[in-house]
């Protein structure tokens, strides 16, 4: 696979879909009513668990800390309306209709499907995670996280995470679910439009457990390592497994994820090939720009070992040449960051190309200053001033002419 992205017309996409969404009516938000840039840490958000909402109740609780001061004292219903209008700007009408159908689909599954291993539906850290991971999370410091992590490429973190038995239980549960789907002749919804095999874990009851995984284990690390993309405000997720090998997906094309932070953990089984290849982080504007040599990195999967990276870190999966590989993915999202991103133009804190452009502007500015400073003093005589106009020395005062 070349290190460069596809040419125009075959570019990257966030969720595997190449079709643009239809335009949507955008609710007006008065500029003074924009979200705060920083959370109100002293404010205790209300609970929204008892409401039937378009989005997860945890999204509203998280977003409430970022409400403008004028909104904090209004009724819960008014807060919901305000936050819902913001969130709906990212979900056109057609998408909302599909989301409603998906909720009905999910409820039908959960009402009829009988889990095989109920113990994985409730968070049990000591049964799920290796001791080193639990210790690092419990200490909750940058030093404790770094003690279990490797960073083989800037912005790509790897660490031991899942116990072998938990991996086996998840694999067995997925197989059981897929068998049930076939038996009842029920359509299975795939994780995204790029993967033809796999299953959405949230669809058959694992949403609550994965929410706790994101909130209690991924968000603390993301707060430290990915603050520039809302790592501390992750408030929703999309959890799924993907399957590669014979009679499954073979590889995965070059793309970015529809997430702020992505957790990718290999569950097994026996396989060869299937390496992840990373090619640098990019904002929407630069997603199809070329790859720099220092951005090229390939990673080989190991069962139980996790990879944590920005969703905007361009990547793909090479062919799984033998065996059967299954990975668990958790796309973690921040509604706060997605709102704030609308008002930003420069993403040099995380986009490789924005950063290079900024450095180039700074280099050019310094070079221009040095060029002016290097002119001999006799060039500044009045008779030579006309030849210098437009070359960065128009700031000279009359006494220097």
mmCIF file of C-alpha atoms in Angstrom:
data_model
loop_
_atom_site.group_PDB
_atom_site.id
_atom_site.type_symbol
_atom_site.label_atom_id
_atom_site.label_comp_id
_atom_site.label_asym_id
_atom_site.label_seq_id
_atom_site.Cartn_x
_atom_site.Cartn_y
_atom_site.Cartn_z
ATOM 1 C CA UNK A 1 0.000 0.000 0.000
ATOM 2 C CA UNK A 2 1.436 3.375 -0.957
ATOM 3 C CA UNK A 3 2.050 5.876 1.801
ATOM 4 C CA UNK A 4 0.024 8.471 -0.075
ATOM 5 C CA UNK A 5 -3.778 8.790 0.138
ATOM 6 C CA UNK A 6 -5.996 8.027 -2.845
ATOM 7 C CA UNK A 7 -6.292 10.544 -5.627
ATOM 8 C CA UNK A 8 -9.231 12.935 -5.811
ATOM 9 C CA UNK A 9 -12.455 11.080 -6.416
ATOM 10 C CA UNK A 10 -11.370 8.114 -4.286
ATOM 11 C CA UNK A 11 -10.671 10.004 -1.110
ATOM 12 C CA UNK A 12 -11.123 9.238 2.534
ATOM 13 C CA UNK A 13 -14.365 9.296 4.436
ATOM 14 C CA UNK A 14 -15.270 9.263 8.092
ATOM 15 C CA UNK A 15 -17.584 6.273 8.270
ATOM 16 C CA UNK A 16 -16.981 4.449 5.026
ATOM 17 C CA UNK A 17 -19.780 6.147 3.142
ATOM 18 C CA UNK A 18 -18.962 8.097 0.003
ATOM 19 C CA UNK A 19 -22.407 9.670 -0.334
ATOM 20 C CA UNK A 20 -22.866 13.178 1.051
ATOM 21 C CA UNK A 21 -25.771 13.632 3.438
ATOM 22 C CA UNK A 22 -28.670 15.780 2.211
ATOM 23 C CA UNK A 23 -28.737 19.354 3.491
ATOM 24 C CA UNK A 24 -30.621 19.858 6.712
ATOM 25 C CA UNK A 25 -32.467 22.773 8.265
ATOM 26 C CA UNK A 26 -30.124 24.247 10.859
ATOM 27 C CA UNK A 27 -31.659 25.537 14.103
ATOM 28 C CA UNK A 28 -30.486 29.045 14.877
ATOM 29 C CA UNK A 29 -28.307 29.533 17.931
ATOM 30 C CA UNK A 30 -27.823 33.094 19.127
ATOM 31 C CA UNK A 31 -24.049 33.808 19.240
ATOM 32 C CA UNK A 32 -24.268 34.718 22.932
ATOM 33 C CA UNK A 33 -25.839 31.324 23.533
ATOM 34 C CA UNK A 34 -22.898 29.334 22.240
ATOM 35 C CA UNK A 35 -21.387 26.676 24.443
ATOM 36 C CA UNK A 36 -18.577 27.628 26.798
ATOM 37 C CA UNK A 37 -15.032 26.837 25.704
ATOM 38 C CA UNK A 38 -14.285 25.305 29.122
ATOM 39 C CA UNK A 39 -16.593 23.299 31.382
ATOM 40 C CA UNK A 40 -18.180 24.764 34.487
ATOM 41 C CA UNK A 41 -16.570 22.368 36.960
ATOM 42 C CA UNK A 42 -18.642 23.639 39.882
ATOM 43 C CA UNK A 43 -21.940 22.901 38.149
ATOM 44 C CA UNK A 44 -23.638 19.585 38.876
ATOM 45 C CA UNK A 45 -25.538 18.426 35.748
ATOM 46 C CA UNK A 46 -29.055 17.095 35.979
ATOM 47 C CA UNK A 47 -29.945 13.490 35.228
ATOM 48 C CA UNK A 48 -31.718 12.766 31.941
ATOM 49 C CA UNK A 49 -32.057 9.006 32.390
ATOM 50 C CA UNK A 50 -35.853 9.157 32.768
ATOM 51 C CA UNK A 51 -36.459 10.940 29.452
ATOM 52 C CA UNK A 52 -37.023 9.469 25.996
ATOM 53 C CA UNK A 53 -34.417 11.395 24.009
ATOM 54 C CA UNK A 54 -32.855 11.316 20.560
ATOM 55 C CA UNK A 55 -29.413 10.862 22.093
ATOM 56 C CA UNK A 56 -27.894 9.033 25.032
ATOM 57 C CA UNK A 57 -28.781 10.668 28.401
ATOM 58 C CA UNK A 58 -25.056 10.806 29.224
ATOM 59 C CA UNK A 59 -24.535 13.110 26.231
ATOM 60 C CA UNK A 60 -26.912 15.676 27.741
ATOM 61 C CA UNK A 61 -25.350 15.414 31.206
ATOM 62 C CA UNK A 62 -21.883 15.936 29.746
ATOM 63 C CA UNK A 63 -22.943 18.795 27.492
ATOM 64 C CA UNK A 64 -24.716 20.618 30.330
ATOM 65 C CA UNK A 65 -21.393 21.610 31.916
ATOM 66 C CA UNK A 66 -20.653 23.622 28.769
ATOM 67 C CA UNK A 67 -23.911 25.569 28.699
ATOM 68 C CA UNK A 68 -23.610 29.371 28.799
ATOM 69 C CA UNK A 69 -24.287 30.839 32.271
ATOM 70 C CA UNK A 70 -27.680 32.143 31.174
ATOM 71 C CA UNK A 71 -28.861 28.583 30.531
ATOM 72 C CA UNK A 72 -27.820 26.965 33.795
ATOM 73 C CA UNK A 73 -30.804 28.280 35.759
ATOM 74 C CA UNK A 74 -33.537 27.429 33.245
ATOM 75 C CA UNK A 75 -35.786 24.379 33.462
ATOM 76 C CA UNK A 76 -34.545 20.952 32.449
ATOM 77 C CA UNK A 77 -36.944 20.949 29.490
ATOM 78 C CA UNK A 78 -35.435 24.199 28.205
ATOM 79 C CA UNK A 79 -31.939 22.815 28.643
ATOM 80 C CA UNK A 80 -32.916 19.704 26.691
ATOM 81 C CA UNK A 81 -34.350 21.805 23.859
ATOM 82 C CA UNK A 82 -31.238 23.986 23.680
ATOM 83 C CA UNK A 83 -28.820 21.031 23.697
ATOM 84 C CA UNK A 84 -30.984 18.964 21.353
ATOM 85 C CA UNK A 85 -30.973 21.787 18.784
ATOM 86 C CA UNK A 86 -27.187 21.828 18.886
ATOM 87 C CA UNK A 87 -26.905 18.060 18.567
ATOM 88 C CA UNK A 88 -29.430 17.836 15.738
ATOM 89 C CA UNK A 89 -27.314 20.128 13.614
ATOM 90 C CA UNK A 90 -25.033 17.166 13.123
ATOM 91 C CA UNK A 91 -27.839 14.778 12.198
ATOM 92 C CA UNK A 92 -29.808 15.719 9.034
ATOM 93 C CA UNK A 93 -33.474 14.753 8.784
ATOM 94 C CA UNK A 94 -32.760 11.618 6.742
ATOM 95 C CA UNK A 95 -30.216 10.507 9.335
ATOM 96 C CA UNK A 96 -32.697 11.123 12.159
ATOM 97 C CA UNK A 97 -35.234 8.893 10.416
ATOM 98 C CA UNK A 98 -32.641 6.163 10.066
ATOM 99 C CA UNK A 99 -31.675 6.623 13.713
ATOM 100 C CA UNK A 100 -35.282 6.114 14.778
ATOM 101 C CA UNK A 101 -35.527 2.934 12.711
ATOM 102 C CA UNK A 102 -32.276 1.763 14.241
ATOM 103 C CA UNK A 103 -33.626 2.304 17.778
ATOM 104 C CA UNK A 104 -36.673 0.207 16.922
ATOM 105 C CA UNK A 105 -34.435 -2.471 15.390
ATOM 106 C CA UNK A 106 -32.232 -2.539 18.496
ATOM 107 C CA UNK A 107 -35.188 -2.755 20.867
ATOM 108 C CA UNK A 108 -36.614 -5.692 18.936
ATOM 109 C CA UNK A 109 -33.316 -7.568 19.269
ATOM 110 C CA UNK A 110 -32.869 -6.846 22.970
ATOM 111 C CA UNK A 111 -36.460 -7.927 23.663
ATOM 112 C CA UNK A 112 -35.943 -11.342 22.031
ATOM 113 C CA UNK A 113 -32.247 -12.241 22.184
ATOM 114 C CA UNK A 114 -31.090 -14.424 25.086
ATOM 115 C CA UNK A 115 -27.409 -13.742 25.914
ATOM 116 C CA UNK A 116 -24.991 -16.639 26.200
ATOM 117 C CA UNK A 117 -22.611 -15.055 28.738
ATOM 118 C CA UNK A 118 -24.507 -12.515 30.828
ATOM 119 C CA UNK A 119 -21.434 -11.697 32.910
ATOM 120 C CA UNK A 120 -19.954 -9.579 30.110
ATOM 121 C CA UNK A 121 -23.003 -7.284 29.994
ATOM 122 C CA UNK A 122 -22.076 -5.656 33.309
ATOM 123 C CA UNK A 123 -18.702 -4.013 33.885
ATOM 124 C CA UNK A 124 -16.409 -6.233 35.995
ATOM 125 C CA UNK A 125 -12.899 -4.691 35.727
ATOM 126 C CA UNK A 126 -11.033 -7.467 37.534
ATOM 127 C CA UNK A 127 -12.560 -10.063 35.209
ATOM 128 C CA UNK A 128 -12.160 -8.020 32.027
ATOM 129 C CA UNK A 129 -8.776 -6.296 32.272
ATOM 130 C CA UNK A 130 -5.192 -7.302 33.027
ATOM 131 C CA UNK A 131 -3.929 -6.098 36.456
ATOM 132 C CA UNK A 132 -1.446 -3.575 35.015
ATOM 133 C CA UNK A 133 -4.237 -1.772 33.162
ATOM 134 C CA UNK A 134 -6.490 -1.658 36.244
ATOM 135 C CA UNK A 135 -3.635 -0.295 38.367
ATOM 136 C CA UNK A 136 -2.819 2.456 35.870
ATOM 137 C CA UNK A 137 -6.461 3.546 35.650
ATOM 138 C CA UNK A 138 -6.941 3.502 39.429
ATOM 139 C CA UNK A 139 -3.880 5.741 39.928
ATOM 140 C CA UNK A 140 -5.202 7.976 37.127
ATOM 141 C CA UNK A 141 -2.032 9.933 36.397
ATOM 142 C CA UNK A 142 -0.061 10.592 33.252
ATOM 143 C CA UNK A 143 2.851 8.704 34.788
ATOM 144 C CA UNK A 144 0.720 5.623 35.549
ATOM 145 C CA UNK A 145 -0.674 5.560 32.000
ATOM 146 C CA UNK A 146 2.769 5.948 30.448
ATOM 147 C CA UNK A 147 4.090 3.113 32.626
ATOM 148 C CA UNK A 148 1.944 0.579 30.708
ATOM 149 C CA UNK A 149 2.024 2.231 27.270
ATOM 150 C CA UNK A 150 4.255 2.293 24.246
ATOM 151 C CA UNK A 151 4.055 5.115 21.706
ATOM 152 C CA UNK A 152 5.731 3.572 18.632
ATOM 153 C CA UNK A 153 4.428 6.409 16.465
ATOM 154 C CA UNK A 154 3.375 9.917 17.589
ATOM 155 C CA UNK A 155 -0.263 9.741 18.703
ATOM 156 C CA UNK A 156 -0.519 5.928 18.541
ATOM 157 C CA UNK A 157 -0.522 4.253 21.972
ATOM 158 C CA UNK A 158 -0.422 0.494 22.580
ATOM 159 C CA UNK A 159 -0.878 -1.395 25.855
ATOM 160 C CA UNK A 160 -1.972 -4.723 27.320
ATOM 161 C CA UNK A 161 -5.652 -4.477 28.193
ATOM 162 C CA UNK A 162 -7.967 -7.507 27.991
ATOM 163 C CA UNK A 163 -7.683 -10.842 29.749
ATOM 164 C CA UNK A 164 -7.706 -13.919 27.453
ATOM 165 C CA UNK A 165 -10.864 -15.307 29.057
ATOM 166 C CA UNK A 166 -12.794 -12.087 28.466
ATOM 167 C CA UNK A 167 -11.708 -12.129 24.805
ATOM 168 C CA UNK A 168 -12.986 -15.690 24.527
ATOM 169 C CA UNK A 169 -16.329 -14.797 26.113
ATOM 170 C CA UNK A 170 -16.870 -11.869 23.738
ATOM 171 C CA UNK A 171 -15.996 -14.041 20.737
ATOM 172 C CA UNK A 172 -18.427 -16.732 21.900
ATOM 173 C CA UNK A 173 -21.160 -14.116 22.475
ATOM 174 C CA UNK A 174 -20.723 -12.662 18.993
ATOM 175 C CA UNK A 175 -20.876 -16.126 17.417
ATOM 176 C CA UNK A 176 -23.974 -16.915 19.475
ATOM 177 C CA UNK A 177 -25.642 -13.672 18.369
ATOM 178 C CA UNK A 178 -24.830 -14.263 14.704
ATOM 179 C CA UNK A 179 -26.200 -17.810 14.964
ATOM 180 C CA UNK A 180 -29.402 -16.511 16.567
ATOM 181 C CA UNK A 181 -29.801 -13.910 13.827
ATOM 182 C CA UNK A 182 -29.555 -16.636 11.185
ATOM 183 C CA UNK A 183 -31.969 -18.926 13.021
ATOM 184 C CA UNK A 184 -34.691 -16.300 13.367
ATOM 185 C CA UNK A 185 -34.035 -14.931 9.857
ATOM 186 C CA UNK A 186 -33.379 -11.480 11.296
ATOM 187 C CA UNK A 187 -31.265 -8.974 9.395
ATOM 188 C CA UNK A 188 -27.959 -8.096 11.053
ATOM 189 C CA UNK A 189 -26.830 -4.504 10.844
ATOM 190 C CA UNK A 190 -23.131 -4.250 10.037
ATOM 191 C CA UNK A 191 -20.771 -1.860 11.882
ATOM 192 C CA UNK A 192 -20.305 0.541 8.974
ATOM 193 C CA UNK A 193 -20.422 0.670 5.190
ATOM 194 C CA UNK A 194 -16.789 -0.422 4.846
ATOM 195 C CA UNK A 195 -17.056 -3.677 6.807
ATOM 196 C CA UNK A 196 -19.326 -6.385 5.388
ATOM 197 C CA UNK A 197 -18.751 -8.698 8.362
ATOM 198 C CA UNK A 198 -18.999 -8.106 12.084
ATOM 199 C CA UNK A 199 -21.691 -6.872 14.448
ATOM 200 C CA UNK A 200 -22.645 -3.782 16.445
ATOM 201 C CA UNK A 201 -22.224 -4.716 20.108
ATOM 202 C CA UNK A 202 -24.592 -1.954 21.233
ATOM 203 C CA UNK A 203 -27.394 -3.599 19.211
ATOM 204 C CA UNK A 204 -27.665 -6.677 21.417
ATOM 205 C CA UNK A 205 -27.338 -5.233 24.886
ATOM 206 C CA UNK A 206 -23.704 -4.259 25.449
ATOM 207 C CA UNK A 207 -24.245 -0.496 25.183
ATOM 208 C CA UNK A 208 -24.294 0.174 28.941
ATOM 209 C CA UNK A 209 -21.146 -1.841 29.573
ATOM 210 C CA UNK A 210 -19.324 -0.083 26.712
ATOM 211 C CA UNK A 211 -20.486 3.297 28.045
ATOM 212 C CA UNK A 212 -18.789 2.461 31.339
ATOM 213 C CA UNK A 213 -15.694 1.316 29.453
ATOM 214 C CA UNK A 214 -15.517 4.679 27.696
ATOM 215 C CA UNK A 215 -16.343 6.829 30.718
ATOM 216 C CA UNK A 216 -14.272 5.052 33.356
ATOM 217 C CA UNK A 217 -11.298 3.757 31.387
ATOM 218 C CA UNK A 218 -10.851 5.392 27.969
ATOM 219 C CA UNK A 219 -11.827 8.954 28.856
ATOM 220 C CA UNK A 220 -9.207 9.293 31.665
ATOM 221 C CA UNK A 221 -6.440 8.351 29.219
ATOM 222 C CA UNK A 222 -7.871 10.477 26.412
ATOM 223 C CA UNK A 223 -8.031 13.473 28.758
ATOM 224 C CA UNK A 224 -4.243 13.203 29.112
ATOM 225 C CA UNK A 225 -3.181 12.206 25.620
ATOM 226 C CA UNK A 226 -5.852 13.722 23.363
ATOM 227 C CA UNK A 227 -7.058 16.952 25.043
ATOM 228 C CA UNK A 228 -6.959 18.847 21.738
ATOM 229 C CA UNK A 229 -9.881 16.814 20.313
ATOM 230 C CA UNK A 230 -12.125 16.757 23.366
ATOM 231 C CA UNK A 231 -10.541 13.753 25.046
ATOM 232 C CA UNK A 232 -11.853 14.902 28.422
ATOM 233 C CA UNK A 233 -15.432 15.304 27.116
ATOM 234 C CA UNK A 234 -16.047 11.972 25.387
ATOM 235 C CA UNK A 235 -19.765 11.367 25.874
ATOM 236 C CA UNK A 236 -21.005 8.836 23.308
ATOM 237 C CA UNK A 237 -19.703 5.799 21.480
ATOM 238 C CA UNK A 238 -20.204 3.287 18.687
ATOM 239 C CA UNK A 239 -19.057 -0.194 19.741
ATOM 240 C CA UNK A 240 -18.630 -3.110 17.349
ATOM 241 C CA UNK A 241 -16.533 -6.063 16.235
ATOM 242 C CA UNK A 242 -15.066 -6.603 12.780
ATOM 243 C CA UNK A 243 -14.065 -9.937 11.266
ATOM 244 C CA UNK A 244 -11.313 -10.706 8.758
ATOM 245 C CA UNK A 245 -10.114 -13.863 7.029
ATOM 246 C CA UNK A 246 -11.422 -16.543 4.704
ATOM 247 C CA UNK A 247 -15.094 -15.956 3.864
ATOM 248 C CA UNK A 248 -14.864 -12.651 5.735
ATOM 249 C CA UNK A 249 -13.489 -9.204 4.978
ATOM 250 C CA UNK A 250 -9.915 -9.536 3.780
ATOM 251 C CA UNK A 251 -8.584 -6.026 4.351
ATOM 252 C CA UNK A 252 -9.800 -2.496 4.981
ATOM 253 C CA UNK A 253 -9.128 0.523 2.802
ATOM 254 C CA UNK A 254 -7.411 3.745 3.760
ATOM 255 C CA UNK A 255 -9.801 5.864 5.864
ATOM 256 C CA UNK A 256 -10.470 7.920 8.981
ATOM 257 C CA UNK A 257 -12.964 7.022 11.723
ATOM 258 C CA UNK A 258 -16.128 8.859 12.706
ATOM 259 C CA UNK A 259 -14.726 9.378 16.180
ATOM 260 C CA UNK A 260 -12.558 11.680 18.217
ATOM 261 C CA UNK A 261 -10.692 8.770 19.819
ATOM 262 C CA UNK A 262 -10.636 5.140 18.672
ATOM 263 C CA UNK A 263 -9.915 2.084 20.806
ATOM 264 C CA UNK A 264 -9.010 -1.014 18.783
ATOM 265 C CA UNK A 265 -8.390 -4.314 20.610
ATOM 266 C CA UNK A 266 -7.641 -7.627 18.936
ATOM 267 C CA UNK A 267 -9.761 -10.444 20.410
ATOM 268 C CA UNK A 268 -8.162 -13.273 18.398
ATOM 269 C CA UNK A 269 -8.159 -15.893 16.962
ATOM 270 C CA UNK A 270 -5.233 -17.493 15.111
ATOM 271 C CA UNK A 271 -4.231 -15.439 12.067
ATOM 272 C CA UNK A 272 -1.406 -13.959 10.060
ATOM 273 C CA UNK A 273 -1.245 -10.602 8.319
ATOM 274 C CA UNK A 274 -3.842 -7.938 8.995
ATOM 275 C CA UNK A 275 -1.397 -5.228 10.075
ATOM 276 C CA UNK A 276 -2.729 -1.731 10.700
ATOM 277 C CA UNK A 277 -0.928 0.966 8.735
ATOM 278 C CA UNK A 278 -1.000 4.578 9.930
ATOM 279 C CA UNK A 279 -0.327 7.593 7.717
ATOM 280 C CA UNK A 280 -0.677 10.746 9.805
ATOM 281 C CA UNK A 281 -3.504 12.798 11.334
ATOM 282 C CA UNK A 282 -5.520 15.193 9.182
ATOM 283 C CA UNK A 283 -8.419 17.621 9.556
ATOM 284 C CA UNK A 284 -11.263 17.673 7.026
ATOM 285 C CA UNK A 285 -9.458 20.191 4.827
ATOM 286 C CA UNK A 286 -6.285 18.129 4.547
ATOM 287 C CA UNK A 287 -7.615 14.584 4.723
ATOM 288 C CA UNK A 288 -6.388 13.706 1.218
ATOM 289 C CA UNK A 289 -2.961 15.331 1.370
ATOM 290 C CA UNK A 290 0.264 13.368 1.027
ATOM 291 C CA UNK A 291 2.026 11.401 3.742
ATOM 292 C CA UNK A 292 5.363 12.477 5.191
ATOM 293 C CA UNK A 293 8.042 9.799 5.781
ATOM 294 C CA UNK A 294 7.910 10.254 9.557
ATOM 295 C CA UNK A 295 4.158 9.532 9.544
ATOM 296 C CA UNK A 296 4.477 6.007 8.129
ATOM 297 C CA UNK A 297 3.918 3.290 10.750
ATOM 298 C CA UNK A 298 2.718 -0.326 10.604
ATOM 299 C CA UNK A 299 1.362 -2.201 13.630
ATOM 300 C CA UNK A 300 0.890 -5.961 14.071
ATOM 301 C CA UNK A 301 -2.093 -7.071 16.160
ATOM 302 C CA UNK A 302 -1.697 -9.178 19.310
ATOM 303 C CA UNK A 303 -4.796 -10.647 21.051
ATOM 304 C CA UNK A 304 -5.683 -8.691 24.178
ATOM 305 C CA UNK A 305 -3.425 -5.772 23.240
ATOM 306 C CA UNK A 306 -5.079 -2.396 22.579
ATOM 307 C CA UNK A 307 -4.311 0.446 20.192
ATOM 308 C CA UNK A 308 -5.563 3.940 21.085
ATOM 309 C CA UNK A 309 -5.411 6.699 18.466
ATOM 310 C CA UNK A 310 -7.200 9.733 17.087
ATOM 311 C CA UNK A 311 -10.152 8.961 14.859
ATOM 312 C CA UNK A 312 -8.615 11.408 12.363
ATOM 313 C CA UNK A 313 -5.385 9.404 12.253
ATOM 314 C CA UNK A 314 -5.510 7.986 8.717
ATOM 315 C CA UNK A 315 -5.169 4.233 8.662
ATOM 316 C CA UNK A 316 -6.163 0.969 7.022
ATOM 317 C CA UNK A 317 -5.741 -2.787 7.490
ATOM 318 C CA UNK A 318 -3.617 -5.005 5.283
ATOM 319 C CA UNK A 319 -4.890 -8.365 4.113
ATOM 320 C CA UNK A 320 -5.354 -11.122 6.691
ATOM 321 C CA UNK A 321 -3.526 -13.851 4.794
ATOM 322 C CA UNK A 322 -4.596 -16.828 6.893
ATOM 323 C CA UNK A 323 -6.806 -17.696 9.846
ATOM 324 C CA UNK A 324 -9.548 -15.581 11.359
ATOM 325 C CA UNK A 325 -8.996 -12.191 13.012
ATOM 326 C CA UNK A 326 -11.664 -10.441 15.120
ATOM 327 C CA UNK A 327 -11.213 -6.994 16.653
ATOM 328 C CA UNK A 328 -13.308 -4.979 19.085
ATOM 329 C CA UNK A 329 -13.559 -1.286 18.263
ATOM 330 C CA UNK A 330 -14.929 1.569 20.295
ATOM 331 C CA UNK A 331 -15.396 4.866 18.474
ATOM 332 C CA UNK A 332 -15.527 7.507 21.226
ATOM 333 C CA UNK A 333 -17.088 10.875 20.416
ATOM 334 C CA UNK A 334 -17.352 14.312 22.016
ATOM 335 C CA UNK A 335 -20.398 16.420 21.193
ATOM 336 C CA UNK A 336 -18.643 19.407 22.804
ATOM 337 C CA UNK A 337 -15.622 19.133 20.500
ATOM 338 C CA UNK A 338 -17.831 18.730 17.451
ATOM 339 C CA UNK A 339 -19.639 21.939 18.341
ATOM 340 C CA UNK A 340 -16.430 23.851 19.040
ATOM 341 C CA UNK A 341 -14.784 22.618 15.845
ATOM 342 C CA UNK A 342 -17.271 24.712 13.839
ATOM 343 C CA UNK A 343 -15.639 27.911 15.083
ATOM 344 C CA UNK A 344 -12.051 26.833 14.486
ATOM 345 C CA UNK A 345 -9.991 27.240 11.334
ATOM 346 C CA UNK A 346 -6.575 26.068 12.500
ATOM 347 C CA UNK A 347 -6.008 22.527 13.812
ATOM 348 C CA UNK A 348 -2.227 22.659 14.029
ATOM 349 C CA UNK A 349 -2.362 21.145 17.525
ATOM 350 C CA UNK A 350 -3.206 17.755 15.961
ATOM 351 C CA UNK A 351 -3.486 17.937 12.143
ATOM 352 C CA UNK A 352 -0.107 17.173 10.585
ATOM 353 C CA UNK A 353 -0.715 19.352 7.538
ATOM 354 C CA UNK A 354 -2.064 22.333 9.542
ATOM 355 C CA UNK A 355 1.049 22.068 11.703
ATOM 356 C CA UNK A 356 3.367 22.026 8.677
ATOM 357 C CA UNK A 357 1.595 25.017 7.128
ATOM 358 C CA UNK A 358 1.890 26.956 10.397
ATOM 359 C CA UNK A 359 5.602 26.165 10.678
ATOM 360 C CA UNK A 360 6.127 27.196 7.071
ATOM 361 C CA UNK A 361 4.417 30.543 7.696
ATOM 362 C CA UNK A 362 6.594 31.077 10.761
ATOM 363 C CA UNK A 363 9.732 30.122 8.807
ATOM 364 C CA UNK A 364 8.832 32.506 5.993
ATOM 365 C CA UNK A 365 8.162 35.303 8.476
ATOM 366 C CA UNK A 366 11.522 34.773 10.196
ATOM 367 C CA UNK A 367 13.300 34.587 6.837
ATOM 368 C CA UNK A 368 11.685 37.855 5.746
ATOM 369 C CA UNK A 369 12.763 39.559 8.975
ATOM 370 C CA UNK A 370 16.335 38.305 8.595
ATOM 371 C CA UNK A 371 16.344 39.466 4.979
ATOM 372 C CA UNK A 372 15.425 43.003 6.049
ATOM 373 C CA UNK A 373 17.977 42.987 8.864
ATOM 374 C CA UNK A 374 20.727 41.947 6.436
ATOM 375 C CA UNK A 375 20.400 45.041 4.197
ATOM 376 C CA UNK A 376 23.507 47.327 4.506
ATOM 377 C CA UNK A 377 22.722 50.703 6.029
ATOM 378 C CA UNK A 378 23.569 52.597 2.862
ATOM 379 C CA UNK A 379 20.570 50.839 1.162
ATOM 380 C CA UNK A 380 18.290 52.870 3.377
ATOM 381 C CA UNK A 381 19.256 56.190 1.801
ATOM 382 C CA UNK A 382 16.376 58.003 0.188
ATOM 383 C CA UNK A 383 17.522 57.326 -3.358
ATOM 384 C CA UNK A 384 17.471 53.549 -2.731
ATOM 385 C CA UNK A 385 14.163 53.438 -0.829
ATOM 386 C CA UNK A 386 12.030 53.149 -3.961
ATOM 387 C CA UNK A 387 13.681 49.888 -4.939
ATOM 388 C CA UNK A 388 12.935 48.399 -1.517
ATOM 389 C CA UNK A 389 9.220 49.148 -1.437
ATOM 390 C CA UNK A 390 7.194 45.922 -1.453
ATOM 391 C CA UNK A 391 10.137 43.935 -0.097
ATOM 392 C CA UNK A 392 9.191 44.082 3.537
ATOM 393 C CA UNK A 393 10.779 47.408 4.441
ATOM 394 C CA UNK A 394 7.851 49.793 3.967
ATOM 395 C CA UNK A 395 7.787 50.239 7.737
ATOM 396 C CA UNK A 396 10.837 52.587 7.684
ATOM 397 C CA UNK A 397 10.176 55.970 9.207
ATOM 398 C CA UNK A 398 11.027 59.243 7.518
ATOM 399 C CA UNK A 399 14.163 59.731 9.584
ATOM 400 C CA UNK A 400 15.645 56.499 8.175
ATOM 401 C CA UNK A 401 14.953 57.333 4.566
#
